[in-house]
Amino acid sequence: MRVTVIGCGYVGLTTSVTLAYIGHQVHCIDQDENRIRALQKGIVPVHEKGVSELLGEVKDHLTFGDWDSFDQSVDALIIAVGTPGKKNGDADLIYVESVAQELGSRLTGDKLPVIVNKSTVPIGSARRVESVVRYCRKNTGSNAPVMVVSCPEFLREGAALHDSFYPDRIVVGSQHDYAVNILRQVYAPILEQTFNEPGFFPRPDGYTLPAFITTTPTSAELIKYAANTFLAIKISYINEIAGLAERVGADIREVARGIGLDKRIGLPYLNAGVGWGGSCFGKDISALIHIGDQYDFEMLLSSAAINVNRRQRDEIIKKLQSALKVIRGSTIGLLGLSFKPGTDDLRDAPSLTIANRLIELGAHVKAYDPVAAYRIQNNEYGSNIECASDPEMLASGADALVLVTEWSEFMQLPYEQLGKLMRQKVIIDGRNVLDSGALKDAGFVYLGVGIC
Ligand code: UGA
């Protein structure tokens, strides 16, 4: 089939590469010329496992261009542009609206491709896109039906291709049988798992075929927000229990396992730590709360999840205060900047909140991150964090290290040697991934999250 994807960000690029790999002819459009030029040369502008490699493999099936390269003779047009959060929590639809206007002004004739909304958008957005496209076409004299489907994406950064090839479900919200059928055909190789597994993304053991769920557009739009909010609530819940575990003398890892093995609860997303971050959870929960406000319906649990998450970042400062007593004049080394391993994304990263708070309190903050440091060096976040080029430079003269991102290499660092470079041997394990026994034996004061 022929598919055009509009937007070459994480979601658009991953979707394009996946659809090209499973056999479709894909064209990807972006208004950012630099991004397009880079992608045409095979340079991937984001740090995402496997995308560069697969881009090379699918080059005969995947092309990139700007709006001038738009060709409507495709089966589906997938909108995958950003929907950043506004100050009031609402999702900003400026990019979605502008794509809808472009499509309305460019789509001609009586046979239109199905328009698929993959961007995370508020309730009613499929209908809104449909009406904008129809309005912009009103002078064409054509009554061809404009079909807009809501097909939310559930991929995780750092595991984006894996999640695209092996999803749990594909959700298609539409009132048009024709459109649902097109989506079923687009996703057929994934629904039936008929594609050859890419070398570095083997099919997970025990993987079962994904469900194809058809819903109304409104349900599909709500499913996306509800899924992200549920996961964030789950993490905030375990973090709240972690706070209590510390006070009563329990170990949150034992508690999480003890409750997570109950199949009704499940183990994933029960890792206590510095809390959730990233471009999606905070933005999407705020958007859900905003939708609730519009209906005068307070989203109590969703708001609580945000509050717990905020407190979780402050807890790291409290741990440092309890270990060091005085923060002013101290040097703190952050192990990790990205909001999670496997990505260079710093959006809503706990590291930045923690660093800024420490700087406010008079500390000097250094950080080492294997991939995301360039964003601080490029001054994208305007922070006074000093970037260390390796863990030794980070530890040198530090009063404490704080592990914020659980990059696998941090589990193997020579902490005993690093400790010798430090002014005080304090380590805060913000992800509960380090060997506390070995660190204590090496003379460190070790503090985890929810661990005594
Ligand atoms: C999240 C969802 O998991 C995806 O399903 C969704 O498609 C995506 O948002 C989106 O809307 O685009 P992502 O933000 O990439 O994906 O990252 P996750 O792996 O879900 O992690 C989110 C945050 O929760 C990270 O900061 C991570 O460190 C934290 N986390 C995760 C925990 O603190 N504890 C856990 O047990 C799991």
GROMACS .gro file of C-alpha atoms in nm, residues 38-443:
model
  406
   38ALA     CA    1   1.945   1.501   0.710
   39LEU     CA    2   1.700   1.214   0.669
   40GLN     CA    3   1.753   1.208   0.293
   41LYS     CA    4   2.122   1.150   0.370
   42GLY     CA    5   2.032   0.877   0.617
   43ILE     CA    6   2.110   1.091   0.925
   44VAL     CA    7   1.857   1.035   1.204
   45PRO     CA    8   1.800   1.348   1.415
   46VAL     CA    9   1.693   1.156   1.729
   47HIS     CA   10   1.866   0.896   1.945
   48GLU     CA   11   1.642   0.593   1.903
   49LYS     CA   12   1.765   0.234   1.896
   50GLY     CA   13   1.763   0.074   1.551
   51VAL     CA   14   1.615   0.365   1.353
   52SER     CA   15   1.940   0.452   1.170
   53GLU     CA   16   2.010   0.089   1.086
   54LEU     CA   17   1.658   0.020   0.964
   55LEU     CA   18   1.648   0.343   0.766
   56GLY     CA   19   1.934   0.204   0.556
   57GLU     CA   20   1.750  -0.125   0.506
   58VAL     CA   21   1.424   0.034   0.390
   59LYS     CA   22   1.568   0.308   0.169
   60ASP     CA   23   1.387   0.178  -0.142
   61HIS     CA   24   1.054   0.196   0.039
   62LEU     CA   25   1.091   0.524   0.225
   63THR     CA   26   1.136   0.877   0.092
   64PHE     CA   27   1.141   1.218   0.260
   65GLY     CA   28   1.037   1.558   0.135
   66ASP     CA   29   0.866   1.889   0.214
   67TRP     CA   30   0.507   1.987   0.133
   68ASP     CA   31   0.600   2.043  -0.233
   69SER     CA   32   0.651   1.668  -0.257
   70PHE     CA   33   0.294   1.598  -0.141
   71ASP     CA   34   0.113   1.347  -0.360
   72GLN     CA   35  -0.243   1.255  -0.271
   73SER     CA   36  -0.249   0.925  -0.459
   74VAL     CA   37  -0.194   0.720  -0.145
   75ASP     CA   38  -0.418   0.496   0.065
   76ALA     CA   39  -0.357   0.672   0.396
   77LEU     CA   40  -0.224   1.006   0.519
   78ILE     CA   41  -0.092   0.977   0.871
   79ILE     CA   42  -0.068   1.291   1.084
   80ALA     CA   43   0.213   1.254   1.339
   81VAL     CA   44   0.301   1.609   1.439
   82GLY     CA   45   0.366   1.736   1.790
   83THR     CA   46   0.095   1.853   2.030
   84PRO     CA   47   0.292   2.043   2.296
   85GLY     CA   48   0.126   2.141   2.622
   86LYS     CA   49  -0.001   2.496   2.673
   87LYS     CA   50   0.045   2.675   3.007
   88ASN     CA   51  -0.315   2.592   3.106
   89GLY     CA   52  -0.258   2.219   3.045
   90ASP     CA   53  -0.451   2.209   2.719
   91ALA     CA   54  -0.281   2.046   2.420
   92ASP     CA   55  -0.171   2.295   2.157
   93LEU     CA   56  -0.321   2.190   1.826
   94ILE     CA   57  -0.147   2.454   1.617
   95TYR     CA   58   0.052   2.197   1.415
   96VAL     CA   59  -0.241   1.960   1.371
   97GLU     CA   60  -0.460   2.248   1.253
   98SER     CA   61  -0.196   2.367   1.010
   99VAL     CA   62  -0.161   2.014   0.865
  100ALA     CA   63  -0.541   1.992   0.831
  101GLN     CA   64  -0.543   2.325   0.644
  102GLU     CA   65  -0.259   2.211   0.417
  103LEU     CA   66  -0.443   1.889   0.340
  104GLY     CA   67  -0.770   2.073   0.276
  105SER     CA   68  -0.601   2.306   0.031
  106ARG     CA   69  -0.413   2.026  -0.145
  107LEU     CA   70  -0.660   1.738  -0.164
  108THR     CA   71  -0.848   1.746  -0.493
  109GLY     CA   72  -1.093   1.523  -0.677
  110ASP     CA   73  -1.353   1.276  -0.558
  111LYS     CA   74  -1.137   1.005  -0.411
  112LEU     CA   75  -0.950   1.105  -0.099
  113PRO     CA   76  -0.703   0.904   0.106
  114VAL     CA   77  -0.804   0.813   0.459
  115ILE     CA   78  -0.662   1.066   0.706
  116VAL     CA   79  -0.519   0.902   1.017
  117ASN     CA   80  -0.455   1.101   1.333
  118LYS     CA   81  -0.161   0.956   1.526
  119SER     CA   82  -0.077   1.272   1.716
  120THR     CA   83  -0.197   1.272   2.077
  121VAL     CA   84  -0.495   1.502   2.064
  122PRO     CA   85  -0.788   1.612   2.281
  123ILE     CA   86  -1.133   1.465   2.248
  124GLY     CA   87  -1.307   1.580   1.931
  125SER     CA   88  -0.987   1.637   1.732
  126ALA     CA   89  -1.067   1.378   1.462
  127ARG     CA   90  -1.393   1.562   1.405
  128ARG     CA   91  -1.211   1.895   1.410
  129VAL     CA   92  -0.955   1.780   1.148
  130GLU     CA   93  -1.242   1.648   0.935
  131SER     CA   94  -1.423   1.983   0.949
  132VAL     CA   95  -1.108   2.190   0.881
  133VAL     CA   96  -1.021   1.976   0.578
  134ARG     CA   97  -1.381   1.994   0.453
  135TYR     CA   98  -1.394   2.372   0.507
  136CYS     CA   99  -1.066   2.429   0.322
  137ARG     CA  100  -1.198   2.218   0.033
  138LYS     CA  101  -1.531   2.393   0.011
  139ASN     CA  102  -1.449   2.571  -0.313
  140THR     CA  103  -1.353   2.254  -0.496
  141GLY     CA  104  -1.718   2.163  -0.563
  142SER     CA  105  -1.647   1.804  -0.456
  143ASN     CA  106  -1.860   1.616  -0.206
  144ALA     CA  107  -1.608   1.337  -0.156
  145PRO     CA  108  -1.627   1.215   0.204
  146VAL     CA  109  -1.340   1.326   0.428
  147MET     CA  110  -1.263   1.032   0.655
  148VAL     CA  111  -1.049   1.098   0.962
  149VAL     CA  112  -0.950   0.805   1.182
  150SER     CA  113  -0.803   0.829   1.531
  151CYS     CA  114  -0.523   0.573   1.562
  152PRO     CA  115  -0.319   0.656   1.873
  153GLU     CA  116   0.040   0.541   1.915
  154PHE     CA  117   0.159   0.362   2.230
  155LEU     CA  118   0.531   0.337   2.163
  156ARG     CA  119   0.792   0.421   2.426
  157GLU     CA  120   1.097   0.630   2.345
  158GLY     CA  121   1.405   0.411   2.357
  159ALA     CA  122   1.195   0.110   2.258
  160ALA     CA  123   0.998   0.277   1.980
  161LEU     CA  124   1.066   0.029   1.700
  162HIS     CA  125   1.021  -0.270   1.926
  163ASP     CA  126   0.682  -0.137   2.035
  164SER     CA  127   0.582  -0.063   1.674
  165PHE     CA  128   0.663  -0.413   1.552
  166TYR     CA  129   0.521  -0.591   1.856
  167PRO     CA  130   0.233  -0.382   1.994
  168ASP     CA  131  -0.023  -0.513   2.243
  169ARG     CA  132  -0.306  -0.359   2.043
  170ILE     CA  133  -0.388  -0.136   1.749
  171VAL     CA  134  -0.671   0.105   1.827
  172VAL     CA  135  -0.869   0.244   1.535
  173GLY     CA  136  -1.139   0.499   1.609
  174SER     CA  137  -1.362   0.562   1.312
  175GLN     CA  138  -1.719   0.567   1.195
  176HIS     CA  139  -1.629   0.470   0.839
  177ASP     CA  140  -1.601   0.098   0.753
  178TYR     CA  141  -1.392   0.185   0.447
  179ALA     CA  142  -1.139   0.368   0.663
  180VAL     CA  143  -1.122   0.088   0.921
  181ASN     CA  144  -1.060  -0.157   0.642
  182ILE     CA  145  -0.773   0.051   0.501
  183LEU     CA  146  -0.611   0.061   0.847
  184ARG     CA  147  -0.660  -0.314   0.884
  185GLN     CA  148  -0.471  -0.362   0.557
  186VAL     CA  149  -0.196  -0.116   0.654
  187TYR     CA  150  -0.141  -0.304   0.981
  188ALA     CA  151  -0.205  -0.656   0.844
  189PRO     CA  152   0.164  -0.767   0.854
  190ILE     CA  153   0.184  -0.656   1.218
  191LEU     CA  154  -0.157  -0.796   1.314
  192GLU     CA  155  -0.061  -1.132   1.163
  193GLN     CA  156   0.316  -1.099   1.234
  194THR     CA  157   0.400  -1.206   0.878
  195PHE     CA  158   0.710  -0.983   0.842
  196ASN     CA  159   1.063  -1.113   0.891
  197GLU     CA  160   1.188  -1.010   1.233
  198PRO     CA  161   1.452  -0.736   1.204
  199GLY     CA  162   1.785  -0.875   1.333
  200PHE     CA  163   1.809  -0.648   1.634
  201PHE     CA  164   1.439  -0.663   1.721
  202PRO     CA  165   1.355  -1.031   1.764
  203ARG     CA  166   0.994  -1.119   1.833
  204PRO     CA  167   0.961  -1.142   2.215
  205ASP     CA  168   0.918  -1.492   2.356
  206GLY     CA  169   0.554  -1.568   2.419
  207TYR     CA  170   0.438  -1.268   2.214
  208THR     CA  171   0.075  -1.309   2.111
  209LEU     CA  172  -0.087  -1.143   1.811
  210PRO     CA  173  -0.203  -0.789   1.885
  211ALA     CA  174  -0.571  -0.706   1.916
  212PHE     CA  175  -0.726  -0.482   1.650
  213ILE     CA  176  -0.971  -0.268   1.843
  214THR     CA  177  -1.226  -0.060   1.658
  215THR     CA  178  -1.390   0.219   1.854
  216THR     CA  179  -1.549   0.556   1.804
  217PRO     CA  180  -1.296   0.836   1.741
  218THR     CA  181  -1.383   0.981   2.083
  219SER     CA  182  -1.305   0.653   2.263
  220ALA     CA  183  -0.976   0.619   2.072
  221GLU     CA  184  -0.875   0.971   2.172
  222LEU     CA  185  -0.964   0.902   2.536
  223ILE     CA  186  -0.784   0.565   2.533
  224LYS     CA  187  -0.454   0.737   2.457
  225TYR     CA  188  -0.480   0.985   2.743
  226ALA     CA  189  -0.622   0.726   2.982
  227ALA     CA  190  -0.341   0.479   2.909
  228ASN     CA  191  -0.063   0.729   2.976
  229THR     CA  192  -0.238   0.863   3.285
  230PHE     CA  193  -0.290   0.514   3.423
  231LEU     CA  194   0.080   0.430   3.383
  232ALA     CA  195   0.181   0.758   3.549
  233ILE     CA  196  -0.065   0.697   3.835
  234LYS     CA  197   0.082   0.349   3.880
  235ILE     CA  198   0.435   0.492   3.910
  236SER     CA  199   0.322   0.770   4.142
  237TYR     CA  200   0.139   0.513   4.352
  238ILE     CA  201   0.450   0.298   4.402
  239ASN     CA  202   0.651   0.613   4.472
  240GLU     CA  203   0.403   0.715   4.742
  241ILE     CA  204   0.427   0.368   4.895
  242ALA     CA  205   0.808   0.400   4.867
  243GLY     CA  206   0.794   0.712   5.083
  244LEU     CA  207   0.602   0.520   5.345
  245ALA     CA  208   0.831   0.216   5.310
  246GLU     CA  209   1.129   0.434   5.402
  247ARG     CA  210   0.955   0.561   5.710
  248VAL     CA  211   0.826   0.227   5.839
  249GLY     CA  212   1.141   0.032   5.750
  250ALA     CA  213   1.019  -0.171   5.451
  251ASP     CA  214   1.194  -0.228   5.116
  252ILE     CA  215   0.991  -0.100   4.822
  253ARG     CA  216   1.147  -0.355   4.584
  254GLU     CA  217   1.006  -0.637   4.796
  255VAL     CA  218   0.672  -0.459   4.828
  256ALA     CA  219   0.651  -0.394   4.451
  257ARG     CA  220   0.722  -0.759   4.374
  258GLY     CA  221   0.477  -0.871   4.637
  259ILE     CA  222   0.195  -0.668   4.488
  260GLY     CA  223   0.302  -0.686   4.121
  261LEU     CA  224   0.287  -1.064   4.107
  262ASP     CA  225  -0.087  -1.031   4.157
  263LYS     CA  226  -0.192  -1.056   3.791
  264ARG     CA  227  -0.459  -0.795   3.845
  265ILE     CA  228  -0.183  -0.546   3.931
  266GLY     CA  229   0.119  -0.659   3.726
  267LEU     CA  230   0.491  -0.588   3.776
  268PRO     CA  231   0.558  -0.330   3.498
  269TYR     CA  232   0.566   0.036   3.597
  270LEU     CA  233   0.618  -0.044   3.965
  271ASN     CA  234   0.982   0.070   3.981
  272ALA     CA  235   1.009   0.336   4.247
  273GLY     CA  236   1.256   0.618   4.191
  274VAL     CA  237   1.288   0.985   4.105
  275GLY     CA  238   0.954   0.967   3.928
  276TRP     CA  239   0.834   0.989   3.572
  277GLY     CA  240   0.929   1.246   3.312
  278GLY     CA  241   0.946   1.277   2.936
  279SER     CA  242   0.744   1.449   2.671
  280CYS     CA  243   0.424   1.252   2.722
  281PHE     CA  244   0.312   1.171   3.074
  282GLY     CA  245   0.313   1.522   3.220
  283LYS     CA  246   0.170   1.681   2.906
  284ASP     CA  247  -0.100   1.418   2.860
  285ILE     CA  248  -0.214   1.409   3.223
  286SER     CA  249  -0.238   1.788   3.220
  287ALA     CA  250  -0.442   1.770   2.900
  288LEU     CA  251  -0.675   1.511   3.057
  289ILE     CA  252  -0.720   1.728   3.366
  290HIS     CA  253  -0.794   2.021   3.136
  291ILE     CA  254  -1.059   1.821   2.950
  292GLY     CA  255  -1.214   1.732   3.288
  293ASP     CA  256  -1.216   2.104   3.381
  294GLN     CA  257  -1.401   2.185   3.060
  295TYR     CA  258  -1.678   1.953   3.182
  296ASP     CA  259  -1.653   2.082   3.540
  297PHE     CA  260  -1.530   1.735   3.643
  298GLU     CA  261  -1.224   1.730   3.864
  299MET     CA  262  -0.975   1.457   3.773
  300LEU     CA  263  -0.871   1.389   4.132
  301LEU     CA  264  -0.642   1.089   4.084
  302SER     CA  265  -0.471   1.242   3.783
  303SER     CA  266  -0.392   1.560   3.978
  304ALA     CA  267  -0.262   1.352   4.269
  305ALA     CA  268  -0.027   1.164   4.035
  306ILE     CA  269   0.128   1.495   3.929
  307ASN     CA  270   0.165   1.612   4.290
  308VAL     CA  271   0.328   1.288   4.402
  309ASN     CA  272   0.565   1.308   4.106
  310ARG     CA  273   0.662   1.664   4.193
  311ARG     CA  274   0.729   1.563   4.555
  312GLN     CA  275   0.937   1.269   4.435
  313ARG     CA  276   1.193   1.503   4.279
  314ASP     CA  277   1.205   1.709   4.601
  315GLU     CA  278   1.268   1.389   4.797
  316ILE     CA  279   1.610   1.364   4.630
  317ILE     CA  280   1.699   1.709   4.763
  318LYS     CA  281   1.585   1.603   5.112
  319LYS     CA  282   1.804   1.293   5.093
  320LEU     CA  283   2.101   1.510   5.000
  321GLN     CA  284   2.022   1.746   5.287
  322SER     CA  285   2.004   1.456   5.530
  323ALA     CA  286   2.336   1.313   5.409
  324LEU     CA  287   2.534   1.635   5.357
  325LYS     CA  288   2.348   1.863   5.601
  326VAL     CA  289   2.447   2.176   5.405
  327ILE     CA  290   2.391   2.200   5.030
  328ARG     CA  291   2.534   2.551   4.975
  329GLY     CA  292   2.894   2.524   4.858
  330SER     CA  293   2.869   2.154   4.780
  331THR     CA  294   2.936   1.991   4.444
  332ILE     CA  295   2.680   1.737   4.330
  333GLY     CA  296   2.738   1.500   4.038
  334LEU     CA  297   2.435   1.373   3.848
  335LEU     CA  298   2.467   1.036   3.680
  336GLY     CA  299   2.233   1.075   3.385
  337LEU     CA  300   2.035   1.362   3.238
  338SER     CA  301   1.786   1.205   2.995
  339PHE     CA  302   1.441   1.129   3.137
  340LYS     CA  303   1.513   0.760   3.093
  341PRO     CA  304   1.783   0.542   2.934
  342GLY     CA  305   1.790   0.485   2.558
  343THR     CA  306   1.700   0.840   2.464
  344ASP     CA  307   1.860   1.184   2.442
  345ASP     CA  308   1.530   1.345   2.538
  346LEU     CA  309   1.545   1.595   2.824
  347ARG     CA  310   1.183   1.708   2.814
  348ASP     CA  311   1.044   1.717   3.169
  349ALA     CA  312   1.352   1.524   3.284
  350PRO     CA  313   1.375   1.483   3.664
  351SER     CA  314   1.749   1.561   3.631
  352LEU     CA  315   1.673   1.921   3.532
  353THR     CA  316   1.434   1.985   3.820
  354ILE     CA  317   1.681   1.837   4.066
  355ALA     CA  318   1.976   2.029   3.917
  356ASN     CA  319   1.790   2.361   3.915
  357ARG     CA  320   1.675   2.316   4.274
  358LEU     CA  321   2.030   2.234   4.386
  359ILE     CA  322   2.167   2.537   4.201
  360GLU     CA  323   1.903   2.753   4.375
  361LEU     CA  324   2.025   2.612   4.706
  362GLY     CA  325   2.382   2.715   4.624
  363ALA     CA  326   2.532   2.389   4.496
  364HIS     CA  327   2.757   2.345   4.196
  365VAL     CA  328   2.600   2.079   3.973
  366LYS     CA  329   2.790   1.858   3.732
  367ALA     CA  330   2.637   1.587   3.516
  368TYR     CA  331   2.751   1.299   3.302
  369ASP     CA  332   2.521   1.142   3.044
  370PRO     CA  333   2.637   0.910   2.764
  371VAL     CA  334   2.409   1.067   2.500
  372ALA     CA  335   2.206   1.364   2.622
  373ALA     CA  336   2.480   1.600   2.751
  374TYR     CA  337   2.504   1.780   2.416
  375ARG     CA  338   2.162   1.933   2.479
  376ILE     CA  339   2.296   2.106   2.791
  377GLN     CA  340   2.617   2.203   2.612
  378ASN     CA  341   2.408   2.353   2.328
  379ASN     CA  342   2.227   2.552   2.596
  380GLU     CA  343   1.888   2.413   2.492
  381TYR     CA  344   1.770   2.426   2.853
  382GLY     CA  345   1.957   2.734   2.975
  383SER     CA  346   2.087   2.551   3.279
  384ASN     CA  347   2.410   2.612   3.471
  385ILE     CA  348   2.500   2.247   3.478
  386GLU     CA  349   2.864   2.162   3.410
  387CYS     CA  350   2.890   1.864   3.176
  388ALA     CA  351   3.152   1.607   3.268
  389SER     CA  352   3.305   1.412   2.983
  390ASP     CA  353   3.335   1.091   3.188
  391PRO     CA  354   3.240   0.950   3.529
  392GLU     CA  355   3.588   1.026   3.670
  393MET     CA  356   3.553   1.395   3.590
  394LEU     CA  357   3.205   1.384   3.743
  395ALA     CA  358   3.325   1.228   4.067
  396SER     CA  359   3.628   1.449   4.101
  397GLY     CA  360   3.572   1.681   4.399
  398ALA     CA  361   3.203   1.586   4.430
  399ASP     CA  362   3.033   1.571   4.770
  400ALA     CA  363   2.766   1.336   4.638
  401LEU     CA  364   2.663   1.147   4.328
  402VAL     CA  365   2.296   1.115   4.236
  403LEU     CA  366   2.198   0.842   3.990
  404VAL     CA  367   1.903   0.993   3.803
  405THR     CA  368   1.892   0.784   3.484
  406GLU     CA  369   1.949   0.409   3.494
  407TRP     CA  370   2.183   0.384   3.192
  408SER     CA  371   2.315   0.026   3.201
  409GLU     CA  372   2.678   0.147   3.205
  410PHE     CA  373   2.614   0.312   3.544
  411MET     CA  374   2.563  -0.032   3.696
  412GLN     CA  375   2.922  -0.128   3.608
  413LEU     CA  376   3.113   0.186   3.708
  414PRO     CA  377   3.424   0.142   3.928
  415TYR     CA  378   3.259   0.310   4.225
  416GLU     CA  379   3.541   0.226   4.465
  417GLN     CA  380   3.787   0.425   4.248
  418LEU     CA  381   3.535   0.701   4.186
  419GLY     CA  382   3.486   0.732   4.563
  420LYS     CA  383   3.856   0.810   4.603
  421LEU     CA  384   3.814   1.113   4.375
  422MET     CA  385   3.520   1.248   4.576
  423ARG     CA  386   3.525   1.496   4.861
  424GLN     CA  387   3.255   1.301   5.047
  425LYS     CA  388   3.142   0.950   4.962
  426VAL     CA  389   2.765   0.991   4.934
  427ILE     CA  390   2.555   0.826   4.666
  428ILE     CA  391   2.182   0.867   4.611
  429ASP     CA  392   2.046   0.589   4.392
  430GLY     CA  393   1.741   0.750   4.234
  431ARG     CA  394   1.645   0.431   4.049
  432ASN     CA  395   1.734   0.159   4.301
  433VAL     CA  396   1.966  -0.011   4.053
  434LEU     CA  397   2.304  -0.008   4.227
  435ASP     CA  398   2.458  -0.272   4.452
  436SER     CA  399   2.404  -0.106   4.790
  437GLY     CA  400   2.608  -0.369   4.977
  438ALA     CA  401   2.916  -0.321   4.757
  439LEU     CA  402   2.886   0.058   4.782
  440LYS     CA  403   2.856   0.050   5.161
  441ASP     CA  404   3.156  -0.185   5.176
  442ALA     CA  405   3.347   0.072   4.969
  443GLY     CA  406   3.271   0.332   5.235
   0.00000   0.00000   0.00000
